[in-house]
Short mmCIF file of C-alpha atoms and ligand atoms in Angstrom, two decimals:
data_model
loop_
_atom_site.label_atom_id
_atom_site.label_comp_id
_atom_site.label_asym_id
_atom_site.label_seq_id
_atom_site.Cartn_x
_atom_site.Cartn_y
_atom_site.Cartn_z
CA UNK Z 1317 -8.98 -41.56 -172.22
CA UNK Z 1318 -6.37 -40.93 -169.55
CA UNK Z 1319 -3.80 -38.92 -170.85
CA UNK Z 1320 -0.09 -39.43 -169.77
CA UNK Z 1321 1.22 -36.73 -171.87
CA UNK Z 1322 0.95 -33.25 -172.12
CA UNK Z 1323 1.90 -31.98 -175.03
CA UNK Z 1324 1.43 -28.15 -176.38
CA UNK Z 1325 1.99 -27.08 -179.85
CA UNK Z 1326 5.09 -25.12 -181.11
CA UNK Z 1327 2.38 -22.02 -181.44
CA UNK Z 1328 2.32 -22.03 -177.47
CA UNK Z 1329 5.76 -21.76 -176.40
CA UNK Z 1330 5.99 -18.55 -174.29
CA UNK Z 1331 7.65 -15.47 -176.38
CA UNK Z 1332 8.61 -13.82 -173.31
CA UNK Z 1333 11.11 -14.82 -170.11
CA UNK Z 1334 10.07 -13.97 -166.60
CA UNK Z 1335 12.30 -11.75 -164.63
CA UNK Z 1336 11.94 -12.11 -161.22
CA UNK Z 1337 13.62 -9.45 -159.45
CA UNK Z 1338 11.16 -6.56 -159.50
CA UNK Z 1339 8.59 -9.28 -157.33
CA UNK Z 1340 11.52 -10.89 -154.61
CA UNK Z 1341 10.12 -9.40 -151.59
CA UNK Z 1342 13.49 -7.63 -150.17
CA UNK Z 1343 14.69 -7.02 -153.97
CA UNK Z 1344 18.36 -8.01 -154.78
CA UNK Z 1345 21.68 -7.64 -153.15
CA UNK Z 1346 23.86 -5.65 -155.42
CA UNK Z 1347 26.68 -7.79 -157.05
CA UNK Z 1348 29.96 -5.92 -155.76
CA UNK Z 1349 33.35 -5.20 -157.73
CA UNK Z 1350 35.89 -7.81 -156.69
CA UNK Z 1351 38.29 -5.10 -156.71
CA UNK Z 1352 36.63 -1.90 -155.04
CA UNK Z 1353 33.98 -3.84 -153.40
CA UNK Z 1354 31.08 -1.23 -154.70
CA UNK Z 1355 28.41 -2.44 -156.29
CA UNK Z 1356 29.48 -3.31 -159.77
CA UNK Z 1357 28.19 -1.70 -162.93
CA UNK Z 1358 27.20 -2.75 -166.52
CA UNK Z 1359 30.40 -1.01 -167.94
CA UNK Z 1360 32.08 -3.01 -165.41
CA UNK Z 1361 30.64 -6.40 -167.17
CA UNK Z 1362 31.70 -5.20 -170.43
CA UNK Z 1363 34.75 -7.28 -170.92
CA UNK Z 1364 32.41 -10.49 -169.72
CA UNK Z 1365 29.27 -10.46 -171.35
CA UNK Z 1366 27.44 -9.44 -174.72
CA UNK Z 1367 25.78 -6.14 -173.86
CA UNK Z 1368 22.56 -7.68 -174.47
CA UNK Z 1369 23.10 -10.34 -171.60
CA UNK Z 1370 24.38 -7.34 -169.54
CA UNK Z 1371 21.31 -5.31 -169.63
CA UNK Z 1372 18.87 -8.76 -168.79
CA UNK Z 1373 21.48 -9.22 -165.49
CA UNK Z 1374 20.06 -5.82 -164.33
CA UNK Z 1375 16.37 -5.97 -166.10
CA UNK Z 1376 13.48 -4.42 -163.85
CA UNK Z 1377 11.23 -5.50 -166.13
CA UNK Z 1378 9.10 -8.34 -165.08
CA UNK Z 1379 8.56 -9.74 -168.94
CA UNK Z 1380 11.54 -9.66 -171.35
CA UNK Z 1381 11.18 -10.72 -175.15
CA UNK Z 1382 12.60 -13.85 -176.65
CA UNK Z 1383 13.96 -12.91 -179.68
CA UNK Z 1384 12.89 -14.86 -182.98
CA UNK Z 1385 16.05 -16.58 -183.85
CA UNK Z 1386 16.47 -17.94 -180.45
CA UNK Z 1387 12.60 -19.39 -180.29
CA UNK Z 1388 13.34 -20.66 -183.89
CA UNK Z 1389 15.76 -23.03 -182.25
CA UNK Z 1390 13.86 -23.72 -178.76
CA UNK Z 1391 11.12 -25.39 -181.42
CA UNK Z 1392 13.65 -27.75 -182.10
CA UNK Z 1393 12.48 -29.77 -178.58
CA UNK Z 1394 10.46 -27.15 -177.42
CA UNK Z 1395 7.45 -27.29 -176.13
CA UNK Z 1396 9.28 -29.87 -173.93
CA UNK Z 1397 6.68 -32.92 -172.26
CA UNK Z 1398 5.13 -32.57 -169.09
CA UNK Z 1399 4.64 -36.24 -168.12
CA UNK Z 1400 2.04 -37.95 -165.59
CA UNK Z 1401 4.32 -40.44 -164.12
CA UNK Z 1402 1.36 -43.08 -163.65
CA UNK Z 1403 3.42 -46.12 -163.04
CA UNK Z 1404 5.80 -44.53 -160.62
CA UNK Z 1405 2.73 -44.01 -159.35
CA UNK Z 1406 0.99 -47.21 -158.90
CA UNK Z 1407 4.59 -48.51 -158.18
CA UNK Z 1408 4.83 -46.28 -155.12
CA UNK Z 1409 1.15 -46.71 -154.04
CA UNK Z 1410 0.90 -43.11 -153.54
CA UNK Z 1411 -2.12 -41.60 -153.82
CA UNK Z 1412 -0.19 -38.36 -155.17
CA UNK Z 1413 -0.34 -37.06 -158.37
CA UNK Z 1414 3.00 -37.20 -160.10
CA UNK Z 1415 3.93 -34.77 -162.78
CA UNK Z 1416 7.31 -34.07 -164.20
CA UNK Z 1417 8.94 -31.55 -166.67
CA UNK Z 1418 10.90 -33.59 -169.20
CA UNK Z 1419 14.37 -31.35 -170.42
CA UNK Z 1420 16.41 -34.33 -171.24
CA UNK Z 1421 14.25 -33.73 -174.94
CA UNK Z 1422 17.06 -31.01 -175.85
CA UNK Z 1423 19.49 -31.66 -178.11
CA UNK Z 1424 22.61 -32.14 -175.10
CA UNK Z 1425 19.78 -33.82 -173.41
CA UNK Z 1426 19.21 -31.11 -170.57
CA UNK Z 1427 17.76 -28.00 -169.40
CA UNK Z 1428 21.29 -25.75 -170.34
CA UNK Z 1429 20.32 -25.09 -174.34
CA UNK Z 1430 17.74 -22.95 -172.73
CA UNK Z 1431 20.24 -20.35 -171.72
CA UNK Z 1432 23.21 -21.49 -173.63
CA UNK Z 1433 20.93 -20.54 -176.69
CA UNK Z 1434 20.28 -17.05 -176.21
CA UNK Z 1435 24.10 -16.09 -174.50
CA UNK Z 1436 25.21 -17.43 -178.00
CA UNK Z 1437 23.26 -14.71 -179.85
CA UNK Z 1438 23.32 -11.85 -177.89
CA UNK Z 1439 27.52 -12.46 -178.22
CA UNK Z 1440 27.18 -13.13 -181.95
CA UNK Z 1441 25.22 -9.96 -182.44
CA UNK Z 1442 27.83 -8.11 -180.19
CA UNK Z 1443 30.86 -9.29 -183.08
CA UNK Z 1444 32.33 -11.62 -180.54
CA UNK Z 1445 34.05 -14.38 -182.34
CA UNK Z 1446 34.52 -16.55 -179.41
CA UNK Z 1447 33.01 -17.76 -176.33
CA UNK Z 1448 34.97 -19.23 -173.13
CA UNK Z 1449 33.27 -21.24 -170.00
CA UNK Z 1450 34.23 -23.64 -167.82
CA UNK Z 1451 32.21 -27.17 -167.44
CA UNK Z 1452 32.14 -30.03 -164.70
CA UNK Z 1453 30.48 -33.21 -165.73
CA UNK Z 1454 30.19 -31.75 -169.12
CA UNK Z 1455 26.35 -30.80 -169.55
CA UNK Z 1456 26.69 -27.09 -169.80
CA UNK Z 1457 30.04 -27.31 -171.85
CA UNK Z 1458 28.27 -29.56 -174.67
CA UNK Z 1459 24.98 -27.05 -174.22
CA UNK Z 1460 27.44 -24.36 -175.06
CA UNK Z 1461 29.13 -25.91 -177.59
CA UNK Z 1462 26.09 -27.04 -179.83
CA UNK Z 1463 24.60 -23.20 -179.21
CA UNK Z 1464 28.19 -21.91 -180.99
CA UNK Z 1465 27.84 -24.37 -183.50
CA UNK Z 1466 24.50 -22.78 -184.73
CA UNK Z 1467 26.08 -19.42 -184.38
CA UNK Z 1468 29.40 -20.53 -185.80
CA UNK Z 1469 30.91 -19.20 -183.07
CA UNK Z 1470 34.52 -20.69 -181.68
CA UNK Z 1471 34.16 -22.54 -178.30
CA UNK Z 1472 36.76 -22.78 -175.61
CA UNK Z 1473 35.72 -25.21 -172.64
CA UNK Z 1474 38.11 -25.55 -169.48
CA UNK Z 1475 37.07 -28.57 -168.45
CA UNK Z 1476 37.84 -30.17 -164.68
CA UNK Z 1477 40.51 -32.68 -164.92
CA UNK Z 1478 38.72 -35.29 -163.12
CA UNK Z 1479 35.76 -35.38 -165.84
CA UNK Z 1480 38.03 -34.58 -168.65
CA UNK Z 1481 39.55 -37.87 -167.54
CA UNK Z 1482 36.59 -39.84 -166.06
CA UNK Z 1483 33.93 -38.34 -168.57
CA UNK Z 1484 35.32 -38.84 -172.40
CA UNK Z 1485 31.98 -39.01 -174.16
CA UNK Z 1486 30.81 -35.11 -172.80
CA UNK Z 1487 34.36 -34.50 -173.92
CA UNK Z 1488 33.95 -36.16 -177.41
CA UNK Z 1489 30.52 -34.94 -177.80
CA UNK Z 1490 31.83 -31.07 -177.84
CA UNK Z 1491 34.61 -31.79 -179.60
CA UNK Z 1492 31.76 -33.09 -182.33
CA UNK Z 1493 30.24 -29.48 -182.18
CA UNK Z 1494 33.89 -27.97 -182.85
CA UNK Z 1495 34.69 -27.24 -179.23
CA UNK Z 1496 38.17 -27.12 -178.11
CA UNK Z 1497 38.11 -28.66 -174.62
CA UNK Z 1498 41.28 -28.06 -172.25
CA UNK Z 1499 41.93 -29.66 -169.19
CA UNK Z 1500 41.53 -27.45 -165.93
CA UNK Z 1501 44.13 -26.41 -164.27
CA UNK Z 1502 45.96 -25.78 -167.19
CA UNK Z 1503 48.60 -24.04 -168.04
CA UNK Z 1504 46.94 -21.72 -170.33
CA UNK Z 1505 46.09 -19.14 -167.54
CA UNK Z 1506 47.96 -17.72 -164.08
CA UNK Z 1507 44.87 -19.24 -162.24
CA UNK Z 1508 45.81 -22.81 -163.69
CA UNK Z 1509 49.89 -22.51 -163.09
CA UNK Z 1510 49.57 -20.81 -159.50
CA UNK Z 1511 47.98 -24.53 -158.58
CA UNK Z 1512 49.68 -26.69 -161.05
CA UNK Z 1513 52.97 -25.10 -159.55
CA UNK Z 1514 51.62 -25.87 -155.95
CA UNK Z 1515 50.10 -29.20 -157.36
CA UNK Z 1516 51.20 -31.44 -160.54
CA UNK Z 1517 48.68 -33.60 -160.27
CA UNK Z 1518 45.33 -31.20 -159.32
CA UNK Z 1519 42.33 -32.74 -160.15
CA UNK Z 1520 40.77 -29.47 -160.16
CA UNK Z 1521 37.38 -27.99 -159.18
CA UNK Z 1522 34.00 -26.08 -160.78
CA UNK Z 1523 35.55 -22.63 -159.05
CA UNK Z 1524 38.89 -22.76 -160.44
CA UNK Z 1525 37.49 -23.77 -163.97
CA UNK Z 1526 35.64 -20.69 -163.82
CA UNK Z 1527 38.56 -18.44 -162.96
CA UNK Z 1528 40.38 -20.04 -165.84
CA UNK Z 1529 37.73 -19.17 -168.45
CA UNK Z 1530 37.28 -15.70 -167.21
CA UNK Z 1531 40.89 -15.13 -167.46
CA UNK Z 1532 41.55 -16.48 -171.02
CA UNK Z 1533 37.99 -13.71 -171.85
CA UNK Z 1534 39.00 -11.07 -170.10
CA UNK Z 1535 42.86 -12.04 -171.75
CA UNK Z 1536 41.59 -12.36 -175.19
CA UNK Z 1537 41.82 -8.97 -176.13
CA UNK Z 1538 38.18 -8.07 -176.89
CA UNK Z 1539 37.52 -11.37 -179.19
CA UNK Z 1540 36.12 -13.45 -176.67
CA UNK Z 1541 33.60 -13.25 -173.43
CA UNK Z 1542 32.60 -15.41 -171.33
CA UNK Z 1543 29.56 -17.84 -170.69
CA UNK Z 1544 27.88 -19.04 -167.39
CA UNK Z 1545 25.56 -21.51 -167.27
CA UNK Z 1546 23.68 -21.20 -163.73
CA UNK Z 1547 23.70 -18.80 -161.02
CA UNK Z 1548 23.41 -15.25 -162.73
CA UNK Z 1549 19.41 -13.85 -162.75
CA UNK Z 1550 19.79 -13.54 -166.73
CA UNK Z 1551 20.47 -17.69 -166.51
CA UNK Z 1552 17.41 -18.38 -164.01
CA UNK Z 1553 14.99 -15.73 -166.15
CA UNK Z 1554 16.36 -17.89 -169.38
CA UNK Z 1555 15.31 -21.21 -167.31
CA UNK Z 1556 11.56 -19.53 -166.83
CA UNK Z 1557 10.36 -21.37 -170.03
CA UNK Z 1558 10.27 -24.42 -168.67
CA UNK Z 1559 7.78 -23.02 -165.91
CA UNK Z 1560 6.00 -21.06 -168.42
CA UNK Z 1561 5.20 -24.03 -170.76
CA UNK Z 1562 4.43 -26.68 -167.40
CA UNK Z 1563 1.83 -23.95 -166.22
CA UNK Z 1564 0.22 -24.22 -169.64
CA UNK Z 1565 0.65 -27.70 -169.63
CA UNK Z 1566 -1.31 -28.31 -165.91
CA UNK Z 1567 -4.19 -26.09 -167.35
CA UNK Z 1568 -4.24 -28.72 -169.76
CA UNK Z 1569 -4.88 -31.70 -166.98
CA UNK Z 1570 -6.87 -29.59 -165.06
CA UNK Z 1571 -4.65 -29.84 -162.38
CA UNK Z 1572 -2.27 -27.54 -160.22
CA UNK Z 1573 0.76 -28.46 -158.27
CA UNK Z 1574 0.79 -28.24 -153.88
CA UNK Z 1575 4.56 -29.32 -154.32
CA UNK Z 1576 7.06 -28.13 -156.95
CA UNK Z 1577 10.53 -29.98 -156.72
CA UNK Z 1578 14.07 -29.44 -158.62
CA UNK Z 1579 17.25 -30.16 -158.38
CA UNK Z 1580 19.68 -27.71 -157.46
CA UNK Z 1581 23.72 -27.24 -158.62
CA UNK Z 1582 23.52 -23.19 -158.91
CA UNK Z 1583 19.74 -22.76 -159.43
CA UNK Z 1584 18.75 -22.48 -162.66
CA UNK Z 1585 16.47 -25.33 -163.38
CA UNK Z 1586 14.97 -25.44 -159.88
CA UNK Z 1587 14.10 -21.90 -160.80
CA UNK Z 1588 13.15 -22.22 -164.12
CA UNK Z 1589 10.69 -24.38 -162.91
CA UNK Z 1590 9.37 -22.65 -159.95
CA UNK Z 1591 9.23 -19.50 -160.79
CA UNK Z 1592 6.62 -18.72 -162.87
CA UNK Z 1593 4.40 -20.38 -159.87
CA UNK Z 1594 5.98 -18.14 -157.64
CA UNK Z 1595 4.90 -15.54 -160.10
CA UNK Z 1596 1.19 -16.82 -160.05
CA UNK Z 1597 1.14 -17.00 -156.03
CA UNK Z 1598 2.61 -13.50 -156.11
CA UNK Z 1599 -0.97 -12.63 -157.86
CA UNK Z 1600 -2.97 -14.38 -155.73
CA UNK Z 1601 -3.33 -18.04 -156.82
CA UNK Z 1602 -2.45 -21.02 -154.64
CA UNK Z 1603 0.06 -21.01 -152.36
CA UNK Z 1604 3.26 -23.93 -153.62
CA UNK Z 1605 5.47 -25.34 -151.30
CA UNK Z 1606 8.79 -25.22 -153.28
CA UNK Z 1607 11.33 -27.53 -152.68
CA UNK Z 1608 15.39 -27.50 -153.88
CA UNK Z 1609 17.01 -30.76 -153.68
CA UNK Z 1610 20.71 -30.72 -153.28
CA UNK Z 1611 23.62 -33.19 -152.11
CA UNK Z 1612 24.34 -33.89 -148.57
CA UNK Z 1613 28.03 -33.68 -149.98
CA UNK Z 1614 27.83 -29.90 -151.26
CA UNK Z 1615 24.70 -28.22 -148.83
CA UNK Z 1616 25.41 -24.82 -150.01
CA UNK Z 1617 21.35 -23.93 -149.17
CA UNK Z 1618 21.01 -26.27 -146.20
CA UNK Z 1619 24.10 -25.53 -145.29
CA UNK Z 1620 26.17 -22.62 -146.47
CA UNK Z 1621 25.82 -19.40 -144.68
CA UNK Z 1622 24.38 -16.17 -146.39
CA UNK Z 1623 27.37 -13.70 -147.66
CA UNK Z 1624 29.18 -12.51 -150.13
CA UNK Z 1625 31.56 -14.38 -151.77
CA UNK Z 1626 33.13 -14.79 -155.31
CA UNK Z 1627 31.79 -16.99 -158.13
CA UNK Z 1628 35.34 -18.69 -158.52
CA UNK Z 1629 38.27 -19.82 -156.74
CA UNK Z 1630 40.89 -17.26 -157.87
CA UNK Z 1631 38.57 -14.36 -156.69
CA UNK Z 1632 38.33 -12.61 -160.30
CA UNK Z 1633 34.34 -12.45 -160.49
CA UNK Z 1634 32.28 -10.27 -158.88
CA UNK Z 1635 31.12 -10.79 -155.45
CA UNK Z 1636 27.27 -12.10 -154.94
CA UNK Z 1637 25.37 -12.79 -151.97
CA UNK Z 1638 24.91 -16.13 -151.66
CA UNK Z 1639 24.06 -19.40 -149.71
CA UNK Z 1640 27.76 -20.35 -149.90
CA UNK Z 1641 30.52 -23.12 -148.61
CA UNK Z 1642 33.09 -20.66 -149.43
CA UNK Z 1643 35.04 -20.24 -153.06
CA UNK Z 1644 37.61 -22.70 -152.15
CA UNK Z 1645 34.94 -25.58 -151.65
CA UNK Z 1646 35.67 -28.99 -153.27
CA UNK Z 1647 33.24 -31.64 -152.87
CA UNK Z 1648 34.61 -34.52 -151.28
CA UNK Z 1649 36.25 -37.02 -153.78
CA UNK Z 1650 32.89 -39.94 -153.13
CA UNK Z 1651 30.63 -37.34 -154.78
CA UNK Z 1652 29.51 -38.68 -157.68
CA UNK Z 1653 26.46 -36.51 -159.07
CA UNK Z 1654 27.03 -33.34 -160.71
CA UNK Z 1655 25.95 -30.17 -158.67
CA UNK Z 1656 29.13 -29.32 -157.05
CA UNK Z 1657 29.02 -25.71 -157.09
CA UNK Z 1658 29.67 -23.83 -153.70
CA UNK Z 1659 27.35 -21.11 -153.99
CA UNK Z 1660 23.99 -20.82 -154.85
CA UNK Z 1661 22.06 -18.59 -157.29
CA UNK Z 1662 21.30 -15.02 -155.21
CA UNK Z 1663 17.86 -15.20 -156.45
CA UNK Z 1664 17.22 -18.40 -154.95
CA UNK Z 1665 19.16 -17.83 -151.59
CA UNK Z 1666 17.15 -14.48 -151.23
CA UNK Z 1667 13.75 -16.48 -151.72
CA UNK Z 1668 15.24 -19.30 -149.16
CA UNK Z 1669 16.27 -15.87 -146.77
CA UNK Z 1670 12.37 -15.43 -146.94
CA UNK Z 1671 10.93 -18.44 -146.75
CA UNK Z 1672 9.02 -18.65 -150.15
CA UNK Z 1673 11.16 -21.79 -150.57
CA UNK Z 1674 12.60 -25.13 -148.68
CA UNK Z 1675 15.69 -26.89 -149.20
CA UNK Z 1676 16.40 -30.72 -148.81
CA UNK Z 1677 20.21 -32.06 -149.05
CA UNK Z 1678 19.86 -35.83 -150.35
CA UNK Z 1679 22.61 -38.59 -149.51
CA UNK Z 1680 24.01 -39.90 -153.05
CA UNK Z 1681 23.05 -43.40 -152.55
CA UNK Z 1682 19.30 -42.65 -151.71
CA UNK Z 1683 19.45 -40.72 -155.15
CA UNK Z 1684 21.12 -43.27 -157.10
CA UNK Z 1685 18.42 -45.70 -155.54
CA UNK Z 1686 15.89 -43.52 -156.59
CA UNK Z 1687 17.15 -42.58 -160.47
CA UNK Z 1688 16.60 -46.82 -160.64
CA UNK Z 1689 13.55 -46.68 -159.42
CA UNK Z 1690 11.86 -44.08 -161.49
CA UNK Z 1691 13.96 -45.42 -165.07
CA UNK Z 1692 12.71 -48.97 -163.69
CA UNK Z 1693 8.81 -47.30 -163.81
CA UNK Z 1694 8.95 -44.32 -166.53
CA UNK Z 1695 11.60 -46.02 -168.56
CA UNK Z 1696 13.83 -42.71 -168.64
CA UNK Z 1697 16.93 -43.12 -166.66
CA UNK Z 1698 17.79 -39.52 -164.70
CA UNK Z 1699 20.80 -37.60 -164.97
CA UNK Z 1700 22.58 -38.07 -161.42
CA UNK Z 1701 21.79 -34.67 -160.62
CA UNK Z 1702 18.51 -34.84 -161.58
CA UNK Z 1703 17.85 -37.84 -159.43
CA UNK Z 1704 18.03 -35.55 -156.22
CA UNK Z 1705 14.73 -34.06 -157.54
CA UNK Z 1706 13.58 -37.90 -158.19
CA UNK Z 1707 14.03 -38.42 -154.81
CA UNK Z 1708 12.77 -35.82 -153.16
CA UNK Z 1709 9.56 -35.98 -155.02
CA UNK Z 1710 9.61 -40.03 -154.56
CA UNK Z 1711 9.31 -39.19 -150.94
CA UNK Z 1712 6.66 -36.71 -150.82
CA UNK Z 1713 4.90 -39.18 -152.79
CA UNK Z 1714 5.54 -41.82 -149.56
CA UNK Z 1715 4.79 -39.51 -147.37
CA UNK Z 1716 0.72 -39.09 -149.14
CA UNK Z 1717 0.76 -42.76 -148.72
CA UNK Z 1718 1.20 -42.95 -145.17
CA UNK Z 1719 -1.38 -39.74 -144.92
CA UNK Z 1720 -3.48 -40.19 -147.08
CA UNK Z 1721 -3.67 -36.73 -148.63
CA UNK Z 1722 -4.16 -36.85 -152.88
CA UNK Z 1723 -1.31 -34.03 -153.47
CA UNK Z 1724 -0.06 -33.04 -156.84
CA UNK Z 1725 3.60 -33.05 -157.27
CA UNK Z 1726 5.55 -31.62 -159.73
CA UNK Z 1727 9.37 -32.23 -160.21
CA UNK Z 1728 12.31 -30.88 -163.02
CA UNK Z 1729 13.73 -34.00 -164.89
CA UNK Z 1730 15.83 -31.50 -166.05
CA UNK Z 1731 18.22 -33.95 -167.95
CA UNK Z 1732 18.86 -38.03 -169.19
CA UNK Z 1733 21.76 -40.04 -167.58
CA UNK Z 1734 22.81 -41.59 -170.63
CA UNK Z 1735 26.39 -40.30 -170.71
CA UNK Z 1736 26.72 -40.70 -167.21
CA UNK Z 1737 26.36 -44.57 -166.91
CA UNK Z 1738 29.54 -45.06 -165.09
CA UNK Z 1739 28.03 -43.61 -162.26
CA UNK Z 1740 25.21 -45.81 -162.27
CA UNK Z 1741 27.50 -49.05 -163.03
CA UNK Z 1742 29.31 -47.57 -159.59
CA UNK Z 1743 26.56 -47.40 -157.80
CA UNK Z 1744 25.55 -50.89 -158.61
CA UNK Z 1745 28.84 -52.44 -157.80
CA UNK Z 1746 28.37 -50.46 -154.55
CA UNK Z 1747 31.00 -48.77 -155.14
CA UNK Z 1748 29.30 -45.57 -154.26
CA UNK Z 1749 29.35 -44.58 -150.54
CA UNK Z 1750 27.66 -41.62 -148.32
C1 PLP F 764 23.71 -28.59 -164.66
C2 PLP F 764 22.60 -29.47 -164.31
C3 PLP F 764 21.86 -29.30 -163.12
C4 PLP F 764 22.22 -28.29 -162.08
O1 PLP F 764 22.29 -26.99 -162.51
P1 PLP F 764 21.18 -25.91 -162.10
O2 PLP F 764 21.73 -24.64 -162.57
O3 PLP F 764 21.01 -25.99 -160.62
O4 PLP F 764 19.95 -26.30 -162.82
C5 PLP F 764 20.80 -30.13 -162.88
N1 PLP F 764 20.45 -31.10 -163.75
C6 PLP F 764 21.12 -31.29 -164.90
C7 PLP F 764 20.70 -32.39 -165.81
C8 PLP F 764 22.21 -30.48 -165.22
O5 PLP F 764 22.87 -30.68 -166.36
#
């Protein structure tokens, strides 16, 4: 029998996350105060973050426990598939092996329950009655909202007005998990009416979203904090389940990836992925060539220098270091697929500093073109931002053909499309451009 599906039982699904820090070869750059510009502390975090969340930012240890309640819930859709893509095989003539890590499975249908999961009950257990966060397309603010549904926590999503507009079904799908969802800018917070004053009709942007949750957190009086759904090390080490289980899942086909591909907004997939393999080649077992897929329209790895710079556009988060485009970046307005933050996750821009990783930026169309391909084959049709990693593992795949060499790939589907047709109906009209 040949199997196409790898499939572990709810008794293997890791009990531990993978922290990487204590391994990255030149450890971390120290977050800094946005105020004082010193490295920032946990007391300094206090008014963000559950103190549980707080203490995993600055874990040393390599192995952290999930607790019960939150693996109770990841066996909802967890262990998630790892999938031989055999047809996208035999449709691409590759002699490659083609693996990929299905997270569309989760209830919002991506990877962000993973994380949005356990930041719900750490702040539950701290007595917080209410969790802010910003959200682009939608996918982390209906993660977050179906995590503080199981918690019964209150939900308050600021929203960027040109999805809140364009993208009513992410919208109507938190408000179905008892979100409230506001339009960003807004004129709930001074971040929202310093550029509603300057501009009535602001579309808005991933960085200013941000500012506007932190503010109405930090603003709340001590009843709400704040969620993040990428970027921080507690979000990536959160993500390391997914490379956890797709280890297990390889033993399984007897088989071991020479390529590991995901797509990456701020890092957390792509990382959730690859780290645990990083982990095994930090031990001595094969050597992976890692590969982060992002758009040609917001290159902050390919592209963005290496520096500090804030997580938002009003400069009220601490400082990282960063492959950045600068806090002010907005993608330009063609950009159709997700992953438009300007910075990058530190712990992936330190590993790209050191070469334990690549980075490819992917033209929109050639993604697009390659999300039809693979739901055309595999009969699952890709998030847009999950199509970057489609196509950079489509052409590795190409590139086997023309040598010859029988690699194994493995690639992060790390969500479905099926709320983001318009982009795909776009696309078709050829209404999409580069
Ligand atoms: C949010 C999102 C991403 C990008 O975020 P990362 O933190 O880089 O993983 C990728 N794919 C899907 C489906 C997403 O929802």
């Amino acid at each position: 029998m040949t199997t196409t599906k790898f499939v572990l039982p709810e008794s293997d699904i890791p009990t531990t996350w993978y922290n990487v820090v204590p391994d990255l070869p030149k450890g971390l750059p120290p977050m800094l105060h946005p105020g004082t510009r010193e490295p920032i502390t946990p007391a300094d975090l206090a008014p963000l973050f559950a103190s549980e969340l707080i203490a995993q930012e600055f874990a040393t240890d390599r192995d952290v426990d999930i607790p019960g309640p939150v693996l109770d819930i990841y066996r909802q859709w967890r262990p998630s598939p790892l999938i031989r893509a055999r047809r996208l095989e035999r449709d691409l003539d590759t002699p490659a092996r083609i693996y990929f890590k299905y997270e569309g499975v989760s209830p919002a249908g991506s990877h962000k329950p993973n994380t949005a999961v356990p930041q719900a009950y750490y702040s539950k257990l701290d007595g917080v009655r209410r969790l802010t966060t910003e959200t682009g397309a939608g996918q982390w603010g209906s993660s977050l909202s179906m995590a503080c549904a199981y918690f019964d926590l209150e939900c308050d999503v600021f929203m960027v007005r040109v999805s809140y507009d364009q993208k009513p079904y992410r919208r109507g799908l938190m408000e179905t998990f008892g979100a409230t969802v506001t339009a960003s800018p807004s004129d709930r917070t001074e971040a929202g009416r310093a550029v509603l004053a300057a501009d009535p009709d602001a579309t808005g942007s991933l960085g200013l979203a941000i500012s506007e949750a932190v503010e109405a957190a930090m603003g709340s009086g001590g009843s709400a904090r704040y969620a993040l759904g990428s970027v921080l090390n507690l979000v990536l080490m959160h993500q390391t389940i997914i490379g956890q289980e797709a280890l297990l899942q390889l033993d399984l086909a007897d088989d071991y990836p020479d390529v590991v591909v995901g797509a990456a907004g701020g890092g957390s997939n792509f990382a959730g992925l690859a780290l645990p393999f990083l982990r095994r080649q930090f031990e001595g077992g094969r050597t992976v060539r890692f590969l982060a897929a992002e758009p040609s329209s917001c290159p902050s790895l390919t592209e963005g220098s290496y520096d500090y710079d804030f997580g938002d556009t009003a400069g009220l988060t601490p400082l990282a270091k960063m492959h950045t485009l600068g806090h002010d970046f907005r993608p330009p307005a063609i950009h159709a697929g997700g992953l438009r933050y300007h910075g990058m996750a530190p712990i992936v821009s330190a590993l790209r500093e050191v070469d334990l990783i690549e980075a490819r930026a992917v033209p929109q169309t050639a993604c697009f073109e390659a999300g039809v391909r693979f739901a055309r084959s595999e009969g699952i049709v890709p998030a847009p931002e999950s199509s970057h990693a489609v196509r950079v593992a489509i052409d590795e795949a190409l590139r086997c053909r023309e040598t010859g060499e029988e690699k194994a790939i493995l690639f992060s589907l790390s969500g479905h499309g099926h709320f983001d047709m318009q982009a795909y109906i776009d696309y078709f009209a050829g209404k999409l451009t580069d």
